[in-house]
Amino acid sequence: MKYTRMCLLLLVAALATGCDGPSSSHSSQLEAASRQLLPEDPGIAAIYGRSCRSCHTVAATGAPLTGDASAWGPRMDKGMDVMLDSVINGFGGMPPFGLCMDCDAQQFEALIRFMATPAGTP
Ligand code: HEC
């Protein structure tokens, strides 16, 4: 009986630390880092700011975060053509054109390369 109670207490303690434990603070750190990043080219930066950024810096949207190498690695492995197709046709929670209706393929490619570049890379 006493033993069960202790297990329960340990469980509660584990759940409590789980709420802002390592995994969620890791993703909020990634979010904070992603929000600091902007493409160098002013034109691409403007598009990024009014479209891609609203989802790709917010983990809750399910979008791979800008600069998050581990999220982008496996996606980029599919190849740039597949990435472009995903944006143009929409993919999962991402609407077609990633909300940039007048973007061309070259601009999408620049945006994708920017977001997939690991944070901290010059
Ligand atoms: C409304 C939110 C939203 C916006 C705006 C948005 N995305 Fe996304 N994006 C997502 C989500 C969510 C995913 C992950 C979808 C999944 O894996 O199911 C994603 C995934 C991607 C992928 C990976 C696709 C794949 O095949 O793995 C690329 C590339 C991408 N987005 C590029 C862009 C670009 C470029 C823009 C801006 C022009 C943009 N996104 C704007 C939500 C968004």
PDB file of C-alpha atoms and ligand atoms in Angstrom:
ATOM      1  CA  MET A   1       0.000   0.000   0.000  1.00  0.00           C
ATOM      2  CA  LYS A   2       2.721   2.393   1.031  1.00  0.00           C
ATOM      3  CA  TYR A   3       4.722   1.316  -1.988  1.00  0.00           C
ATOM      4  CA  THR A   4       1.849   2.089  -4.400  1.00  0.00           C
ATOM      5  CA  ARG A   5       1.516   5.575  -2.978  1.00  0.00           C
ATOM      6  CA  MET A   6       5.158   6.258  -3.530  1.00  0.00           C
ATOM      7  CA  CYS A   7       4.891   5.102  -7.123  1.00  0.00           C
ATOM      8  CA  LEU A   8       1.982   7.459  -7.631  1.00  0.00           C
ATOM      9  CA  LEU A   9       3.962  10.344  -6.183  1.00  0.00           C
ATOM     10  CA  LEU A  10       6.865   9.572  -8.469  1.00  0.00           C
ATOM     11  CA  LEU A  11       4.507   9.404 -11.416  1.00  0.00           C
ATOM     12  CA  VAL A  12       2.995  12.790 -10.555  1.00  0.00           C
ATOM     13  CA  ALA A  13       6.466  14.271 -10.182  1.00  0.00           C
ATOM     14  CA  ALA A  14       7.491  12.845 -13.541  1.00  0.00           C
ATOM     15  CA  LEU A  15       4.389  14.252 -15.221  1.00  0.00           C
ATOM     16  CA  ALA A  16       4.906  17.671 -13.638  1.00  0.00           C
ATOM     17  CA  THR A  17       8.483  17.938 -14.882  1.00  0.00           C
ATOM     18  CA  GLY A  18       7.332  16.560 -18.248  1.00  0.00           C
ATOM     19  CA  CYS A  19       5.304  19.694 -18.892  1.00  0.00           C
ATOM     20  CA  ASP A  20       8.268  21.960 -19.227  1.00  0.00           C
ATOM     21  CA  GLY A  21      10.891  19.293 -19.343  1.00  0.00           C
ATOM     22  CA  PRO A  22      13.680  18.978 -21.866  1.00  0.00           C
ATOM     23  CA  SER A  23      11.544  18.188 -24.920  1.00  0.00           C
ATOM     24  CA  SER A  24       9.196  21.177 -24.837  1.00  0.00           C
ATOM     25  CA  SER A  25      11.895  23.647 -23.879  1.00  0.00           C
ATOM     26  CA  HIS A  26      13.922  22.231 -26.749  1.00  0.00           C
ATOM     27  CA  SER A  27      11.149  23.034 -29.210  1.00  0.00           C
ATOM     28  CA  SER A  28      10.577  26.524 -27.782  1.00  0.00           C
ATOM     29  CA  GLN A  29      14.310  27.141 -28.094  1.00  0.00           C
ATOM     30  CA  LEU A  30      14.121  26.069 -31.721  1.00  0.00           C
ATOM     31  CA  GLU A  31      11.143  28.377 -32.185  1.00  0.00           C
ATOM     32  CA  ALA A  32      12.984  31.316 -30.615  1.00  0.00           C
ATOM     33  CA  ALA A  33      16.008  30.600 -32.804  1.00  0.00           C
ATOM     34  CA  SER A  34      13.883  30.298 -35.947  1.00  0.00           C
ATOM     35  CA  ARG A  35      12.265  33.690 -35.306  1.00  0.00           C
ATOM     36  CA  GLN A  36      15.689  35.379 -35.387  1.00  0.00           C
ATOM     37  CA  LEU A  37      16.374  34.213 -38.928  1.00  0.00           C
ATOM     38  CA  LEU A  38      15.641  36.213 -42.078  1.00  0.00           C
ATOM     39  CA  PRO A  39      16.738  35.630 -45.675  1.00  0.00           C
ATOM     40  CA  GLU A  40      19.522  37.975 -46.792  1.00  0.00           C
ATOM     41  CA  ASP A  41      17.830  38.982 -50.051  1.00  0.00           C
ATOM     42  CA  PRO A  42      15.314  41.736 -49.195  1.00  0.00           C
ATOM     43  CA  GLY A  43      12.757  40.534 -51.766  1.00  0.00           C
ATOM     44  CA  ILE A  44      12.863  36.953 -50.489  1.00  0.00           C
ATOM     45  CA  ALA A  45      12.816  38.240 -46.897  1.00  0.00           C
ATOM     46  CA  ALA A  46       9.625  40.199 -47.617  1.00  0.00           C
ATOM     47  CA  ILE A  47       7.883  37.131 -49.059  1.00  0.00           C
ATOM     48  CA  TYR A  48       9.118  34.997 -46.194  1.00  0.00           C
ATOM     49  CA  GLY A  49       7.819  37.515 -43.656  1.00  0.00           C
ATOM     50  CA  ARG A  50       4.326  37.653 -45.083  1.00  0.00           C
ATOM     51  CA  SER A  51       3.874  33.957 -45.867  1.00  0.00           C
ATOM     52  CA  CYS A  52       6.158  31.103 -44.819  1.00  0.00           C
ATOM     53  CA  ARG A  53       7.291  32.639 -41.517  1.00  0.00           C
ATOM     54  CA  SER A  54       3.851  32.587 -39.885  1.00  0.00           C
ATOM     55  CA  CYS A  55       3.903  28.776 -39.825  1.00  0.00           C
ATOM     56  CA  HIS A  56       7.550  27.833 -40.146  1.00  0.00           C
ATOM     57  CA  THR A  57       8.517  29.505 -36.840  1.00  0.00           C
ATOM     58  CA  VAL A  58       5.603  28.023 -34.856  1.00  0.00           C
ATOM     59  CA  ALA A  59       6.073  24.407 -33.798  1.00  0.00           C
ATOM     60  CA  ALA A  60       2.346  23.940 -33.069  1.00  0.00           C
ATOM     61  CA  THR A  61       1.543  24.258 -36.793  1.00  0.00           C
ATOM     62  CA  GLY A  62       3.485  21.043 -37.427  1.00  0.00           C
ATOM     63  CA  ALA A  63       5.705  22.830 -39.949  1.00  0.00           C
ATOM     64  CA  PRO A  64       9.458  22.113 -39.953  1.00  0.00           C
ATOM     65  CA  LEU A  65      10.977  25.143 -38.190  1.00  0.00           C
ATOM     66  CA  THR A  66      13.317  27.464 -40.059  1.00  0.00           C
ATOM     67  CA  GLY A  67      16.910  26.490 -39.336  1.00  0.00           C
ATOM     68  CA  ASP A  68      15.962  23.181 -37.681  1.00  0.00           C
ATOM     69  CA  ALA A  69      18.390  20.847 -39.416  1.00  0.00           C
ATOM     70  CA  SER A  70      16.895  17.653 -38.005  1.00  0.00           C
ATOM     71  CA  ALA A  71      13.413  18.549 -39.261  1.00  0.00           C
ATOM     72  CA  TRP A  72      14.581  19.609 -42.721  1.00  0.00           C
ATOM     73  CA  GLY A  73      17.237  16.931 -43.364  1.00  0.00           C
ATOM     74  CA  PRO A  74      14.886  14.053 -44.214  1.00  0.00           C
ATOM     75  CA  ARG A  75      12.596  16.351 -46.214  1.00  0.00           C
ATOM     76  CA  MET A  76      15.441  17.808 -48.295  1.00  0.00           C
ATOM     77  CA  ASP A  77      16.587  14.236 -48.948  1.00  0.00           C
ATOM     78  CA  LYS A  78      13.446  13.875 -51.085  1.00  0.00           C
ATOM     79  CA  GLY A  79      14.974  16.370 -53.510  1.00  0.00           C
ATOM     80  CA  MET A  80      14.243  19.990 -54.441  1.00  0.00           C
ATOM     81  CA  ASP A  81      11.701  18.992 -57.124  1.00  0.00           C
ATOM     82  CA  VAL A  82       9.603  17.162 -54.545  1.00  0.00           C
ATOM     83  CA  MET A  83       9.927  20.106 -52.129  1.00  0.00           C
ATOM     84  CA  LEU A  84       8.706  22.498 -54.830  1.00  0.00           C
ATOM     85  CA  ASP A  85       5.784  20.173 -55.638  1.00  0.00           C
ATOM     86  CA  SER A  86       4.825  20.102 -51.952  1.00  0.00           C
ATOM     87  CA  VAL A  87       4.692  23.888 -51.757  1.00  0.00           C
ATOM     88  CA  ILE A  88       2.896  24.398 -55.077  1.00  0.00           C
ATOM     89  CA  ASN A  89       0.267  21.697 -54.506  1.00  0.00           C
ATOM     90  CA  GLY A  90       0.037  22.004 -50.727  1.00  0.00           C
ATOM     91  CA  PHE A  91       1.257  19.351 -48.333  1.00  0.00           C
ATOM     92  CA  GLY A  92      -0.376  18.152 -45.087  1.00  0.00           C
ATOM     93  CA  GLY A  93      -1.134  21.268 -43.055  1.00  0.00           C
ATOM     94  CA  MET A  94       0.438  23.560 -45.654  1.00  0.00           C
ATOM     95  CA  PRO A  95      -1.924  25.319 -48.075  1.00  0.00           C
ATOM     96  CA  PRO A  96      -1.026  25.411 -51.803  1.00  0.00           C
ATOM     97  CA  PHE A  97       1.709  27.962 -52.620  1.00  0.00           C
ATOM     98  CA  GLY A  98       2.426  28.305 -48.868  1.00  0.00           C
ATOM     99  CA  LEU A  99       0.175  31.381 -49.026  1.00  0.00           C
ATOM    100  CA  CYS A 100       2.345  33.121 -51.649  1.00  0.00           C
ATOM    101  CA  MET A 101       0.103  33.037 -54.717  1.00  0.00           C
ATOM    102  CA  ASP A 102       2.394  35.146 -56.918  1.00  0.00           C
ATOM    103  CA  CYS A 103       5.666  33.402 -56.071  1.00  0.00           C
ATOM    104  CA  ASP A 104       7.553  31.644 -58.860  1.00  0.00           C
ATOM    105  CA  ALA A 105       9.555  28.419 -58.591  1.00  0.00           C
ATOM    106  CA  GLN A 106      12.838  30.297 -58.217  1.00  0.00           C
ATOM    107  CA  GLN A 107      11.521  32.262 -55.239  1.00  0.00           C
ATOM    108  CA  PHE A 108      10.119  29.107 -53.632  1.00  0.00           C
ATOM    109  CA  GLU A 109      13.471  27.412 -54.087  1.00  0.00           C
ATOM    110  CA  ALA A 110      15.282  30.323 -52.400  1.00  0.00           C
ATOM    111  CA  LEU A 111      12.771  30.241 -49.518  1.00  0.00           C
ATOM    112  CA  ILE A 112      13.152  26.487 -49.083  1.00  0.00           C
ATOM    113  CA  ARG A 113      16.955  26.651 -49.150  1.00  0.00           C
ATOM    114  CA  PHE A 114      16.875  29.453 -46.593  1.00  0.00           C
ATOM    115  CA  MET A 115      14.530  27.606 -44.207  1.00  0.00           C
ATOM    116  CA  ALA A 116      16.425  24.329 -44.561  1.00  0.00           C
ATOM    117  CA  THR A 117      19.808  25.921 -43.826  1.00  0.00           C
ATOM    118  CA  PRO A 118      20.818  24.940 -40.288  1.00  0.00           C
ATOM    119  CA  ALA A 119      20.691  27.891 -37.860  1.00  0.00           C
ATOM    120  CA  GLY A 120      24.119  29.349 -37.239  1.00  0.00           C
ATOM    121  CA  THR A 121      25.384  28.664 -40.765  1.00  0.00           C
ATOM    122  CA  PRO A 122      26.696  31.920 -42.270  1.00  0.00           C
TER     123      PRO A 122
HETATM  124  C1  HEC B   1      -0.343  27.841 -43.061  1.00  0.00           C
HETATM  125  C2  HEC B   1       0.937  27.357 -42.621  1.00  0.00           C
HETATM  126  C3  HEC B   1       2.094  27.293 -43.605  1.00  0.00           C
HETATM  127  C4  HEC B   1       2.567  28.275 -44.426  1.00  0.00           C
HETATM  128  C5  HEC B   1       2.050  29.678 -44.604  1.00  0.00           C
HETATM  129  C6  HEC B   1       3.712  27.702 -45.111  1.00  0.00           C
HETATM  130  N1  HEC B   1       3.914  26.400 -44.717  1.00  0.00           N
HETATM  131 FE1  HEC B   1       5.317  25.127 -45.437  1.00  0.00          FE
HETATM  132  N2  HEC B   1       4.602  23.657 -44.212  1.00  0.00           N
HETATM  133  C7  HEC B   1       3.574  23.799 -43.319  1.00  0.00           C
HETATM  134  C8  HEC B   1       3.354  22.540 -42.629  1.00  0.00           C
HETATM  135  C9  HEC B   1       2.319  22.275 -41.543  1.00  0.00           C
HETATM  136  C10 HEC B   1       4.290  21.625 -43.164  1.00  0.00           C
HETATM  137  C11 HEC B   1       4.459  20.141 -42.802  1.00  0.00           C
HETATM  138  C12 HEC B   1       3.414  19.353 -43.519  1.00  0.00           C
HETATM  139  C13 HEC B   1       3.498  17.864 -43.210  1.00  0.00           C
HETATM  140  O1  HEC B   1       4.608  17.332 -43.062  1.00  0.00           O
HETATM  141  O2  HEC B   1       2.430  17.244 -43.132  1.00  0.00           O
HETATM  142  C14 HEC B   1       5.064  22.363 -44.158  1.00  0.00           C
HETATM  143  C15 HEC B   1       6.078  21.795 -44.923  1.00  0.00           C
HETATM  144  C16 HEC B   1       6.810  22.478 -45.862  1.00  0.00           C
HETATM  145  C17 HEC B   1       7.823  21.889 -46.706  1.00  0.00           C
HETATM  146  C18 HEC B   1       8.261  20.426 -46.697  1.00  0.00           C
HETATM  147  C19 HEC B   1       7.399  19.640 -47.658  1.00  0.00           C
HETATM  148  C20 HEC B   1       7.733  18.168 -47.727  1.00  0.00           C
HETATM  149  O3  HEC B   1       7.456  17.562 -48.778  1.00  0.00           O
HETATM  150  O4  HEC B   1       8.260  17.608 -46.753  1.00  0.00           O
HETATM  151  C21 HEC B   1       8.325  22.880 -47.495  1.00  0.00           C
HETATM  152  C22 HEC B   1       9.401  22.738 -48.561  1.00  0.00           C
HETATM  153  C23 HEC B   1       7.620  24.091 -47.161  1.00  0.00           C
HETATM  154  N3  HEC B   1       6.703  23.813 -46.161  1.00  0.00           N
HETATM  155  C24 HEC B   1       7.850  25.327 -47.740  1.00  0.00           C
HETATM  156  C25 HEC B   1       7.098  26.479 -47.502  1.00  0.00           C
HETATM  157  C26 HEC B   1       7.337  27.745 -48.146  1.00  0.00           C
HETATM  158  C27 HEC B   1       8.426  28.018 -49.161  1.00  0.00           C
HETATM  159  C28 HEC B   1       6.398  28.619 -47.644  1.00  0.00           C
HETATM  160  C29 HEC B   1       6.200  30.077 -47.970  1.00  0.00           C
HETATM  161  C30 HEC B   1       6.065  30.438 -49.381  1.00  0.00           C
HETATM  162  C31 HEC B   1       5.569  27.864 -46.703  1.00  0.00           C
HETATM  163  N4  HEC B   1       6.042  26.593 -46.634  1.00  0.00           N
HETATM  164  C32 HEC B   1       4.483  28.394 -46.031  1.00  0.00           C
HETATM  165  C33 HEC B   1       2.825  24.944 -43.078  1.00  0.00           C
HETATM  166  C34 HEC B   1       2.946  26.124 -43.777  1.00  0.00           C
END
